Tab-separated table of C-alpha atoms in Angstrom:
chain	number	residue	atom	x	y	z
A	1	UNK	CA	0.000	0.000	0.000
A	2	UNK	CA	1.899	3.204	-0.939
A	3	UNK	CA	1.972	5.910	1.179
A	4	UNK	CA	0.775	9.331	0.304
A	5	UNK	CA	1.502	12.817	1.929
A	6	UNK	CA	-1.152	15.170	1.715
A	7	UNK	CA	-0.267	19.258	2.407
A	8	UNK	CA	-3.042	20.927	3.508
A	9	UNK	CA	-6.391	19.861	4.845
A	10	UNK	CA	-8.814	22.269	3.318
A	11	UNK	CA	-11.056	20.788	1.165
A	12	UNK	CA	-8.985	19.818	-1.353
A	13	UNK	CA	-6.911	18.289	0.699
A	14	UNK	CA	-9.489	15.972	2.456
A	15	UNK	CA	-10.714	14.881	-1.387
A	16	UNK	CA	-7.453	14.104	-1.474
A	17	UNK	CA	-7.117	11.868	1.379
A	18	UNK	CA	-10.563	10.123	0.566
A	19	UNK	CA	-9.326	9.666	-2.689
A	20	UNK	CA	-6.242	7.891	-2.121
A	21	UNK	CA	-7.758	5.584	0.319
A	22	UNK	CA	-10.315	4.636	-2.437
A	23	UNK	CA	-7.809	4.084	-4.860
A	24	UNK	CA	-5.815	1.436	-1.962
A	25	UNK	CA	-3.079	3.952	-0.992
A	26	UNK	CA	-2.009	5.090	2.691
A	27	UNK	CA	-2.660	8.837	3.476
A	28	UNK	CA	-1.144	11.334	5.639
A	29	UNK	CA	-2.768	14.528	5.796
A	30	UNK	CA	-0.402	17.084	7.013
A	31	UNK	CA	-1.891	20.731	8.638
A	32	UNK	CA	-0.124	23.846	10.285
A	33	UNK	CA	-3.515	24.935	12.007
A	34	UNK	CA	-5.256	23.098	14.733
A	35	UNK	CA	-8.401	22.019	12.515
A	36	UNK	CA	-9.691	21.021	8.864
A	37	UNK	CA	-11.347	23.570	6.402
A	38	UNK	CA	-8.510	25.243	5.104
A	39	UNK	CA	-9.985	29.232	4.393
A	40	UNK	CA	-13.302	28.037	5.395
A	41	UNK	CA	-12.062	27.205	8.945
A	42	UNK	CA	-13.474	29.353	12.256
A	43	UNK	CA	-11.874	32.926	12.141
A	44	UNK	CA	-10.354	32.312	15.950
A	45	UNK	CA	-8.876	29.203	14.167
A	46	UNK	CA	-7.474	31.368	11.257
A	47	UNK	CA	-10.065	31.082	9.181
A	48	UNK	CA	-10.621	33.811	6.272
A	49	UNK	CA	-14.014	34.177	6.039
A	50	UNK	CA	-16.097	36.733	7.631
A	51	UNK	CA	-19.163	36.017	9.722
A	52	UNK	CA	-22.285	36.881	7.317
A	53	UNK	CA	-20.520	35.543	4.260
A	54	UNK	CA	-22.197	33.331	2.107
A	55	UNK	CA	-21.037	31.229	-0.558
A	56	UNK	CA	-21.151	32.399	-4.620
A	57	UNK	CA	-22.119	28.963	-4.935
A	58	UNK	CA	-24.745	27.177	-4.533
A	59	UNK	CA	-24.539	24.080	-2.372
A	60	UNK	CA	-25.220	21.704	-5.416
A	61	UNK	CA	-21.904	23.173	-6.885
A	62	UNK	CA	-20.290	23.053	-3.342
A	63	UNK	CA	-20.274	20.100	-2.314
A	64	UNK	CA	-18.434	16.356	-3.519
A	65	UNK	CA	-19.205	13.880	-6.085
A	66	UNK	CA	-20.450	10.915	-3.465
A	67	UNK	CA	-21.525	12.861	-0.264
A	68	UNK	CA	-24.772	15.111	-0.438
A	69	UNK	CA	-25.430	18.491	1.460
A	70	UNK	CA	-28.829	17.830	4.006
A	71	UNK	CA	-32.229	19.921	3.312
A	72	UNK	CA	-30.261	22.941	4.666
A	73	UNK	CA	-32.192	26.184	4.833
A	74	UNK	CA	-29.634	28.383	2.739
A	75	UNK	CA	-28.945	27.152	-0.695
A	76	UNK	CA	-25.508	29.261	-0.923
A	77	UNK	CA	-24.592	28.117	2.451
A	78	UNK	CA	-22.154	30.154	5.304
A	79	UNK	CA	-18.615	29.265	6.432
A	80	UNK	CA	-20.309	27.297	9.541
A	81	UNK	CA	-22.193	25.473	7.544
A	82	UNK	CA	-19.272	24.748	4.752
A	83	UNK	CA	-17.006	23.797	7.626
A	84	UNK	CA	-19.959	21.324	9.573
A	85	UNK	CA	-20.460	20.272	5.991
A	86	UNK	CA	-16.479	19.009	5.625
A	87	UNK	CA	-16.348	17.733	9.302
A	88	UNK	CA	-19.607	15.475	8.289
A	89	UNK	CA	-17.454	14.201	5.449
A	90	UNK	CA	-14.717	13.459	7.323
A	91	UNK	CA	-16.699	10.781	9.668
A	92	UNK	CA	-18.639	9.593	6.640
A	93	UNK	CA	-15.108	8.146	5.193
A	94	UNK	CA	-13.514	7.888	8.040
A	95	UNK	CA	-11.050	10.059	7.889
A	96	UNK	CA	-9.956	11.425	11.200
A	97	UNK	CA	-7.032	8.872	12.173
A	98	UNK	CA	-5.267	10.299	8.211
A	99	UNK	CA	-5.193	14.023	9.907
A	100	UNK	CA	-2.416	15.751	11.255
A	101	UNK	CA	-2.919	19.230	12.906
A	102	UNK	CA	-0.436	21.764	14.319
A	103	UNK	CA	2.246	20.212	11.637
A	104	UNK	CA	4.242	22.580	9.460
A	105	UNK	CA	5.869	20.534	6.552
A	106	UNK	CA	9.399	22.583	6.492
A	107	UNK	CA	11.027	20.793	3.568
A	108	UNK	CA	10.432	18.034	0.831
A	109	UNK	CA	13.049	16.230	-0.611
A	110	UNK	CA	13.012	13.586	-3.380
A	111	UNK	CA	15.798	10.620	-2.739
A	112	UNK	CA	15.711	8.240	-5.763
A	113	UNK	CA	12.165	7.008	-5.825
A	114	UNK	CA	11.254	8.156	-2.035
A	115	UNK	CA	10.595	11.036	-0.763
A	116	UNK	CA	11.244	12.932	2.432
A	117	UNK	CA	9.065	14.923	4.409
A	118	UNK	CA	10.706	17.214	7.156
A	119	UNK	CA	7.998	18.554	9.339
A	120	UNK	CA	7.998	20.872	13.017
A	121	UNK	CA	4.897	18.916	15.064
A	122	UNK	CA	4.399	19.259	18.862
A	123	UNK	CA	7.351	21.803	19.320
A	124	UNK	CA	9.659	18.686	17.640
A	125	UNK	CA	11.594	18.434	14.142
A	126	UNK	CA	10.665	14.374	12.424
A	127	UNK	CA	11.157	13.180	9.100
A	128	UNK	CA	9.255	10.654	7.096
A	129	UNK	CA	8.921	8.688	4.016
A	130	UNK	CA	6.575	8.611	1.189
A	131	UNK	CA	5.926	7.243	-2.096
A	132	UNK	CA	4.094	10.177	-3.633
A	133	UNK	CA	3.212	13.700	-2.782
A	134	UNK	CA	0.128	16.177	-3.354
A	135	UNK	CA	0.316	19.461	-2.333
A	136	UNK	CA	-3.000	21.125	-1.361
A	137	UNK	CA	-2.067	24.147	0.580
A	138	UNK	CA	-4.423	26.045	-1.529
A	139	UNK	CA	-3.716	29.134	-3.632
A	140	UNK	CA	-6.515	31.532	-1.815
A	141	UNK	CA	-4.191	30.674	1.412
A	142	UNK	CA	-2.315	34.339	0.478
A	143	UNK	CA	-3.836	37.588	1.010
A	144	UNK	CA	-2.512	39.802	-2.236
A	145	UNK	CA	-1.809	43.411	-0.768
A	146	UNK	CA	0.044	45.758	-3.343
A	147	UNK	CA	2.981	47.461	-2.124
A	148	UNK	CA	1.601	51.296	-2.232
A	149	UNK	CA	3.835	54.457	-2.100
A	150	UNK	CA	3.101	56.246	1.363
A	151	UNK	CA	1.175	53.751	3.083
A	152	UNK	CA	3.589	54.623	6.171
A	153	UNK	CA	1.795	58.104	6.383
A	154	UNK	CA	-1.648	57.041	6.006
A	155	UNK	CA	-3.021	57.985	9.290
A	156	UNK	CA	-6.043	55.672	8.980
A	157	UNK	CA	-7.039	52.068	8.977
A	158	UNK	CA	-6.012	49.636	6.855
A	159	UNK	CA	-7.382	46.129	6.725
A	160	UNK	CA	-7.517	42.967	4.546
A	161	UNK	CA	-10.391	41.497	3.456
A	162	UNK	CA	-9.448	38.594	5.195
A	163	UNK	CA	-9.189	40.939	8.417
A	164	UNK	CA	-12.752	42.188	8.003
A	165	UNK	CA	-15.400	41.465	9.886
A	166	UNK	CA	-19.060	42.657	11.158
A	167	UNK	CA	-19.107	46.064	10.304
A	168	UNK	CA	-19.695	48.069	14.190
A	169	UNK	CA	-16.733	50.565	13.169
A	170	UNK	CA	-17.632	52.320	10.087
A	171	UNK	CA	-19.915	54.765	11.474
A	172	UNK	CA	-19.746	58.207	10.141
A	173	UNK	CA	-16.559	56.976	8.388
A	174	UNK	CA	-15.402	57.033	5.209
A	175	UNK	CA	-14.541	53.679	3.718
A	176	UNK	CA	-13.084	52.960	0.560
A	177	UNK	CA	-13.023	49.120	-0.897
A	178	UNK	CA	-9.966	48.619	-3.329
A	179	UNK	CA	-11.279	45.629	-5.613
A	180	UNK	CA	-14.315	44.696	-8.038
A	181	UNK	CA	-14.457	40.691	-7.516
A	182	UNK	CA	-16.127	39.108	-5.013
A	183	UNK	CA	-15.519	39.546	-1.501
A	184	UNK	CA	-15.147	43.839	-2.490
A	185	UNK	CA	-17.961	43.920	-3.919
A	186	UNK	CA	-19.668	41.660	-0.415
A	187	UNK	CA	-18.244	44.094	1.667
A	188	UNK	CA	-18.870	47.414	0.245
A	189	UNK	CA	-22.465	46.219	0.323
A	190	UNK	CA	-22.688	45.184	3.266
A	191	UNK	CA	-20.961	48.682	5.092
A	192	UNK	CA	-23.431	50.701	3.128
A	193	UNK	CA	-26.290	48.043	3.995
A	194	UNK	CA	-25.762	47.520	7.690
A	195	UNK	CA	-23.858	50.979	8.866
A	196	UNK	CA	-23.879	54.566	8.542
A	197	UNK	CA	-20.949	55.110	6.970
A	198	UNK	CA	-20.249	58.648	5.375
A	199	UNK	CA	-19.263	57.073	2.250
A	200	UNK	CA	-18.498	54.011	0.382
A	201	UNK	CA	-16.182	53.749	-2.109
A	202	UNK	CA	-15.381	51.066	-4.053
A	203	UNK	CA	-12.149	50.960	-6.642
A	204	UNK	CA	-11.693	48.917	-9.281
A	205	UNK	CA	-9.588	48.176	-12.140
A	206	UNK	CA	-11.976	46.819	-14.412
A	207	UNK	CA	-15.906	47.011	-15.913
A	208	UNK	CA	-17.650	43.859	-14.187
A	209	UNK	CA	-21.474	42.334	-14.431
A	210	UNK	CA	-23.089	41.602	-11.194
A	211	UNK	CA	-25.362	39.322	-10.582
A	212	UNK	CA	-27.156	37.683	-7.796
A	213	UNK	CA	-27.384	34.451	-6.359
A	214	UNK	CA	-30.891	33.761	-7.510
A	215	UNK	CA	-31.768	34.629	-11.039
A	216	UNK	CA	-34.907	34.705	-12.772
A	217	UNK	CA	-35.292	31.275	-14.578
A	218	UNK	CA	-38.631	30.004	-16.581
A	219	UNK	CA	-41.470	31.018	-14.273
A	220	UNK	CA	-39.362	31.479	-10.956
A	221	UNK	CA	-35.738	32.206	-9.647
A	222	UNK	CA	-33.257	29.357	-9.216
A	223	UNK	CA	-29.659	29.638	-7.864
A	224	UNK	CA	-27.392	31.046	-10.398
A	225	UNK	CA	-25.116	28.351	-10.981
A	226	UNK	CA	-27.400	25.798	-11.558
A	227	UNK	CA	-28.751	28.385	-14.683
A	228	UNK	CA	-25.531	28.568	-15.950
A	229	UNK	CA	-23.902	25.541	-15.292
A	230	UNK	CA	-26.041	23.800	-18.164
A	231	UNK	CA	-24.266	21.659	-20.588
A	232	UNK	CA	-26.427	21.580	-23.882
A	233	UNK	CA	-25.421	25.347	-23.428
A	234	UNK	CA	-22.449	26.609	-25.522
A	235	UNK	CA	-20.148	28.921	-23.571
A	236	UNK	CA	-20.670	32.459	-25.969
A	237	UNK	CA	-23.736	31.638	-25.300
A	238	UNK	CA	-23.349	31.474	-21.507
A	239	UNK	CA	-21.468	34.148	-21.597
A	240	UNK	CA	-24.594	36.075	-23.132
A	241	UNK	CA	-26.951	34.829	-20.397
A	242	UNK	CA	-24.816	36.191	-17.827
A	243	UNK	CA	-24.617	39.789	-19.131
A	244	UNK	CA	-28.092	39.993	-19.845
A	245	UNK	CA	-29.284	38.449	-15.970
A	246	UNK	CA	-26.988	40.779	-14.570
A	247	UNK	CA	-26.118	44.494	-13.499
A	248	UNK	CA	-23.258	45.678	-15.686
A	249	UNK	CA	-20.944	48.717	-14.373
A	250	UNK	CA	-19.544	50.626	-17.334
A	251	UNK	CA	-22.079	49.536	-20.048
A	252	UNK	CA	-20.182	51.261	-22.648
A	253	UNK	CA	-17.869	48.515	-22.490
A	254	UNK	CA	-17.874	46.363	-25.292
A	255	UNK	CA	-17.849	42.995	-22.456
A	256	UNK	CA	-17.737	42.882	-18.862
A	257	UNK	CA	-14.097	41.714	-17.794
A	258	UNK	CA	-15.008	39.631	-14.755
A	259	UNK	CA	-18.292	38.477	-13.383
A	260	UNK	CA	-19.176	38.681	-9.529
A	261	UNK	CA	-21.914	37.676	-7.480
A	262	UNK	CA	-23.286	40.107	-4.786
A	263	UNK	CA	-27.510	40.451	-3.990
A	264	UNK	CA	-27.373	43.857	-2.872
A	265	UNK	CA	-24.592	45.478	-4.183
A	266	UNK	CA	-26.717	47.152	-7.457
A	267	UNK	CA	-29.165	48.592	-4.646
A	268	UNK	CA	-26.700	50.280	-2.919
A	269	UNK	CA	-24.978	51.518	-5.787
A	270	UNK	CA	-27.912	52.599	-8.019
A	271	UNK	CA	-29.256	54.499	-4.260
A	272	UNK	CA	-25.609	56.629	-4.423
A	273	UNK	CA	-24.709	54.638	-1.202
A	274	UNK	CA	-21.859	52.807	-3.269
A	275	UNK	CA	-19.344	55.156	-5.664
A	276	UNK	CA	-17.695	53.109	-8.139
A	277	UNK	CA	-14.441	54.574	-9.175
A	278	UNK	CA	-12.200	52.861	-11.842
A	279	UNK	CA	-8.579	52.729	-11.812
A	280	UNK	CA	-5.746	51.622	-9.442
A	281	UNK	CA	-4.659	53.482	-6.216
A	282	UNK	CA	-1.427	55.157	-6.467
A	283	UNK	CA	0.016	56.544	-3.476
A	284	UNK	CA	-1.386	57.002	0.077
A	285	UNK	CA	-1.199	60.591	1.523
A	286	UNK	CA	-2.156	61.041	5.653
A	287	UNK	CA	-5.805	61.203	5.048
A	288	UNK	CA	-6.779	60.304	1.613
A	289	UNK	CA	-5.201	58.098	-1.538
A	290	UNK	CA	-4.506	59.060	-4.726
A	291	UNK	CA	-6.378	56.762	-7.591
A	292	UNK	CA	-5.738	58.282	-11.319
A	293	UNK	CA	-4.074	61.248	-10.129
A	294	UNK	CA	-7.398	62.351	-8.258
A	295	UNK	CA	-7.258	62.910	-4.111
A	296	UNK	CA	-10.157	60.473	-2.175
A	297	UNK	CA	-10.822	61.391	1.289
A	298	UNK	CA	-10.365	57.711	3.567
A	299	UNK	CA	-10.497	57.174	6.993
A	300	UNK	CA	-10.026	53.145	6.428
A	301	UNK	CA	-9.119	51.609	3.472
A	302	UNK	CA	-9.971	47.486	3.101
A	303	UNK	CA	-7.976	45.752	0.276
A	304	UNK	CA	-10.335	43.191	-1.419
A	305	UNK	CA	-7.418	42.423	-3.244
A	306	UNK	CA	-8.520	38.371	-2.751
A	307	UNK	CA	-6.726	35.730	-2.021
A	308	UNK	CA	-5.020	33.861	-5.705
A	309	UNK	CA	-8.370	31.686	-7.312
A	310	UNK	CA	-8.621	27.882	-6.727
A	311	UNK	CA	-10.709	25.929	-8.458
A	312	UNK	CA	-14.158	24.730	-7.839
A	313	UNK	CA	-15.475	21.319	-5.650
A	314	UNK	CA	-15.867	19.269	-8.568
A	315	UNK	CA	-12.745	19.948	-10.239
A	316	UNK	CA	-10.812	19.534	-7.034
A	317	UNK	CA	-12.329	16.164	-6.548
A	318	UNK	CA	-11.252	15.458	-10.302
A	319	UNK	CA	-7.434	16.317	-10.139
A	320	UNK	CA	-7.478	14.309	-6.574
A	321	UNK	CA	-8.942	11.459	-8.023
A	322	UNK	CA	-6.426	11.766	-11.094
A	323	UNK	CA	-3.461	11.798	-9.097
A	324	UNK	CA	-4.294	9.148	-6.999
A	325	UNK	CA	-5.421	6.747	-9.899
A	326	UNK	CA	-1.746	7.512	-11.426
A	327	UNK	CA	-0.270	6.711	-7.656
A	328	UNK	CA	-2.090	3.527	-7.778
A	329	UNK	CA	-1.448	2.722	-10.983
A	330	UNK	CA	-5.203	2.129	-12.436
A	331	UNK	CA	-4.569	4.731	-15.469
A	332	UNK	CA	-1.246	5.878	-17.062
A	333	UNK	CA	-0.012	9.409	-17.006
A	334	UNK	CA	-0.035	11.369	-20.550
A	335	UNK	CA	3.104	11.095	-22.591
A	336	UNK	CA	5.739	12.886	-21.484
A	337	UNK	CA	5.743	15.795	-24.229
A	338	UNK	CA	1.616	16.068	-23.577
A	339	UNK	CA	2.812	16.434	-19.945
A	340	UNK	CA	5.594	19.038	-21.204
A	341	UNK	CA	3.282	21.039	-23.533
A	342	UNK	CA	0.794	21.123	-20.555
A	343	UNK	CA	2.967	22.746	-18.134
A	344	UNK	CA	4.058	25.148	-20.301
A	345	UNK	CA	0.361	26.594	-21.103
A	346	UNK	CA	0.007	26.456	-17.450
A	347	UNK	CA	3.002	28.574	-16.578
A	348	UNK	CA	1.581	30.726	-19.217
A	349	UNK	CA	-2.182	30.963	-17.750
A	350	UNK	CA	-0.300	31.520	-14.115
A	351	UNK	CA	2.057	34.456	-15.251
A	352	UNK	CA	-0.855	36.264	-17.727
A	353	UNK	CA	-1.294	39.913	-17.012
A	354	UNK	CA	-4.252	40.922	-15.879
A	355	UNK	CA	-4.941	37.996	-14.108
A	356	UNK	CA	-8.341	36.417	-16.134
A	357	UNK	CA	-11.144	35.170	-13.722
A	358	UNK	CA	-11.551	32.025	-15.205
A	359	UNK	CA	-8.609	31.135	-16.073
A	360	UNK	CA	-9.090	27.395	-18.005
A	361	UNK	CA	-11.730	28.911	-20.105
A	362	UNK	CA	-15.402	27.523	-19.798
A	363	UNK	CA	-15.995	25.582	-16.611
A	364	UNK	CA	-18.004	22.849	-17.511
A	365	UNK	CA	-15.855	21.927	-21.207
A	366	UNK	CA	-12.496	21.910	-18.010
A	367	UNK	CA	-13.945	19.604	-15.247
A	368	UNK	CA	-15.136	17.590	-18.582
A	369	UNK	CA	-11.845	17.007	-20.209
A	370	UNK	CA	-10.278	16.138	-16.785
A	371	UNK	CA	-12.940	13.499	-16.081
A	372	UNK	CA	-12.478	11.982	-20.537
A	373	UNK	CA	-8.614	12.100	-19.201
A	374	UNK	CA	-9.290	9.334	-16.077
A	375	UNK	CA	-12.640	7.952	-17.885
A	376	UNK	CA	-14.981	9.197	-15.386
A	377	UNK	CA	-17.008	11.187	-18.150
A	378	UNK	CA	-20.146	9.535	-18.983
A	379	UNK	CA	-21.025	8.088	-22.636
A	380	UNK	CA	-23.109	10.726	-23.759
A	381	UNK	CA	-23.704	8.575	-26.875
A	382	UNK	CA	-24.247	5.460	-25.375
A	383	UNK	CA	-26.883	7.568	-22.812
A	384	UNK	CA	-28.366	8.786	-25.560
A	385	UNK	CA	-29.428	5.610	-27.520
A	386	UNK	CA	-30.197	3.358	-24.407
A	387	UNK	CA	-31.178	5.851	-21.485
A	388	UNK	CA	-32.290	8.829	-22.535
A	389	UNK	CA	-33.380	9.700	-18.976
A	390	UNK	CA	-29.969	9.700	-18.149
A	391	UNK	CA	-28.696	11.438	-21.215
A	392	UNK	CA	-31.443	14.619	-20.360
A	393	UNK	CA	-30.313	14.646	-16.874
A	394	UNK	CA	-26.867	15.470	-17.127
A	395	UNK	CA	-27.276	17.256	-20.604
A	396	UNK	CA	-30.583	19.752	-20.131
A	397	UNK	CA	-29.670	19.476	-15.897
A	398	UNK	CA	-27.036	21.415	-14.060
A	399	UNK	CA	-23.491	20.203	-14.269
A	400	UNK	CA	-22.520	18.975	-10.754
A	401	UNK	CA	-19.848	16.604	-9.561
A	402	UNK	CA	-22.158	13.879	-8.950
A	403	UNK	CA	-22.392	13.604	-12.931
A	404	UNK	CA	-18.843	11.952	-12.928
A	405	UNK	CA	-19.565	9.355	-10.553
A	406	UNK	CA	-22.103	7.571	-12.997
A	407	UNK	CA	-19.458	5.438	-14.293
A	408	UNK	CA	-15.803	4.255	-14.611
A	409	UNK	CA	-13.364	3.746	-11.469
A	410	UNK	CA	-15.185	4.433	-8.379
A	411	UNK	CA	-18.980	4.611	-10.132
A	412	UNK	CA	-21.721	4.816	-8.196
A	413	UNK	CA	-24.402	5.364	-10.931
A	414	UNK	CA	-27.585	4.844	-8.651
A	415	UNK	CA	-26.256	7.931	-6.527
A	416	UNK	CA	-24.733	9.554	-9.095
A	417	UNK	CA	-28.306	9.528	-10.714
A	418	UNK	CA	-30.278	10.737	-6.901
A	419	UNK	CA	-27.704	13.736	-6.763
A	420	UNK	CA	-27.703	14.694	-10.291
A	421	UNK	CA	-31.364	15.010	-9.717
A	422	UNK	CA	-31.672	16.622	-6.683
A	423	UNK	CA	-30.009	19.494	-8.333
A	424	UNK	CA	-32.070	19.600	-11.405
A	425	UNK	CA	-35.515	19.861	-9.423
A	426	UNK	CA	-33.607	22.958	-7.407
A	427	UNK	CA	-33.391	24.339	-10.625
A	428	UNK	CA	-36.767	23.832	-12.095
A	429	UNK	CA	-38.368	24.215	-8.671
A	430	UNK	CA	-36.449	26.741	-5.997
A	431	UNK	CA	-37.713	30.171	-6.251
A	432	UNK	CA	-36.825	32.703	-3.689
């Protein structure tokens, strides 16, 4: 049984570990803090998430092939919940004794065909040995902060988004946001929602389209992945669904640049309670920054800067279940100049300036072409001709990571079929 050592118990991480032990290998999931959940741990246990955040996602999109969110009440579910949610998948497979918390992995080393894992745990330097490796330390782990002329002199606050939290101190202040994805757009909504600030400004570098986390869908509203995530749809025209469902900043712009996903941001900024101000912020002065040579007044500044994007549940759970079917040996790796060629369009997609949103293009064609690679992708032919139930369901239904345990290694196609389902009468059914 070869052993595996798994960086990072976040979720991918834990994927990673249930993976491998599917697949016959040994894990050993290494963590520096004292639980699971990776960004989506409690804040007091370094956690990154503030306390009325809610997932983009719904919880059809957020959750694992083989393990099914309950009835909860919240479709697009909070970091409690996410976290419960990964603790209950722990003890469904088990994987408790595999965990290792309050371990930093200091070094790796590869000798001949083992390799060596130096790690600091309980105040004490070990080593071990391992057959293979996955690191899953996540890329959202670092909190991007731009190095600003004069932030010395700034005589106000300045926080990270990963550093905010319920908004009791922006009263009669002025608060600008620096960033137009996600979590600035969350937060500037919720100051001018929930506070009295004086202002709210929010600064971005780019045109974006907002949208909200139910859209209008047939005769109701439905959770906006599940309306988009739709196979049988091509991504222009996707791309065209999105622009027209949501609010678009700038609509002079030939094409949004990035999408977010915020329910009252357009109310706040269409009531003047939100100022959207494109560009980039120059230089700090002692009460005010300087964004395209104009002076804002700021009393705290909060970089929504993010943390670097990972990827989404079902791809996670792909690439885990990849690597450990090439540990085990039950598929090949690509040829070596495939493997070349692919590494090089990756360093490419990692070093491109601006950073894109999506980076691998259209999500569904992605999480698809990983699943053909370790033939996990169901026959859409062969559903077609002998199962057309089947074939409508994961063509005409949302795309979730249940569809990819239908068949090949590790199938499950009756549940597989129940989850897959479950998500396709929230789409034709939820309204909120």
């Amino acid at each position: 049984m070869g052993r595996v050592a798994i960086i990072g118990a976040g979720p991918s991480g834990l994927v990673a570990a249930k993976s491998a032990i599917e697949c016959g290998l040994n894990p050993v999931v290494f963590e520096q803090a004292s639980t699971y959940g990776g960004i989506w741990r409690p804040r007091v246990q370094g956690g990154f998430i503030w306390n009325n955040m809610h997932a983009n996602l719904s919880y059809y999109c957020g959750m694992f092939s083989d393990y099914s969110w309950n009835n909860e009440a919240d479709c697009f579910p909070s970091q409690q919940a996410i976290y419960e949610y990964l603790g209950k998948y722990i003890d469904e497979f088990k994987l408790k004794s595999y965990l290792r918390f309050n371990t930093s992995v200091i070094s790796i080393k590869k000798h001949e065909n083992i390799w060596q894992v130096d790690r600091l745990e309980g105040g004490e330097n070990k080593t071990e040995e391992f057959e293979y490796i996955i690191v899953a330390t996540g890329i959202f782990t670092e909190p991007y902060v731009p190095d600003i002329k004069g932030s010395e002199e700034f005589e106000g606050e300045v926080l990270h988004s990963k550093e905010y939290d319920v908004p009791n101190n922006f009263r009669n202040k002025k608060v600008v946001v620096i960033g137009g994805a996600f979590s600035g757009a969350e937060i500037s909504a919720e100051i001018a929602t929930t506070t009295l600030p004086e202002k709210v400004i929010n600064i971005i570098n780019e045109p974006f389209c907002v949208l909200k986390r139910y859209v209008p869908y047939k005769t109701h509203h439905s959770p906006v992945d599940l309306v988009l995530y739709i196979r049988a749809k091509e991504g222009p025209q996707r791309r065209e669904e999105i622009t027209k469902l949501g609010y678009c900043h700038n609509s002079n712009s030939q094409e949004p640049h990035g999408y977010i996903i915020a329910d009252s941001y357009e109310e706040e900024v269409k009531g003047g309670r939100i100022s959207i101000v494109e560009g980039k912020i120059q230089e700090f002065k002692k009460e005010s920054i300087i964004v395209n040579g104009t002076e804002v007044p700021a009393d705290i500044v909060i970089f929504a800067t993010g943390m670097y994007r990972g990827p989404y549940f079902a791809v996670i759970e792909l690439q885990a279940r990849w690597a450990c079917m090439v540990f085990s040996g039950k598929i090949s790796l690509p040829e070596y100049e495939v493997m070349l060629k692919g590494l090089e369009e990756e360093r490419k997609i990692r070093n491109k300036k601006p950073r894109p949103q999506f980076p691998h293009g259209d999500y569904i064609n992605f999480a698809d072409d990983i699943a053909k690679e370790i033939k996990v992708l169901p026959d859409f032919d062969e559903l077609r001709r002998n199962n057309p139930h089947v074939y409508e369901l994961f063509l005409e239904g949302p795309m979730v990571g249940s569809n990819y345990r239908y068949s090949g290694f590790g199938s499950n196609p009756e549940l597989a079929v129940k989850l897959s389902e479950k998500a396709r009468k929230a789409l034709e059914q939820q309204s909120k």
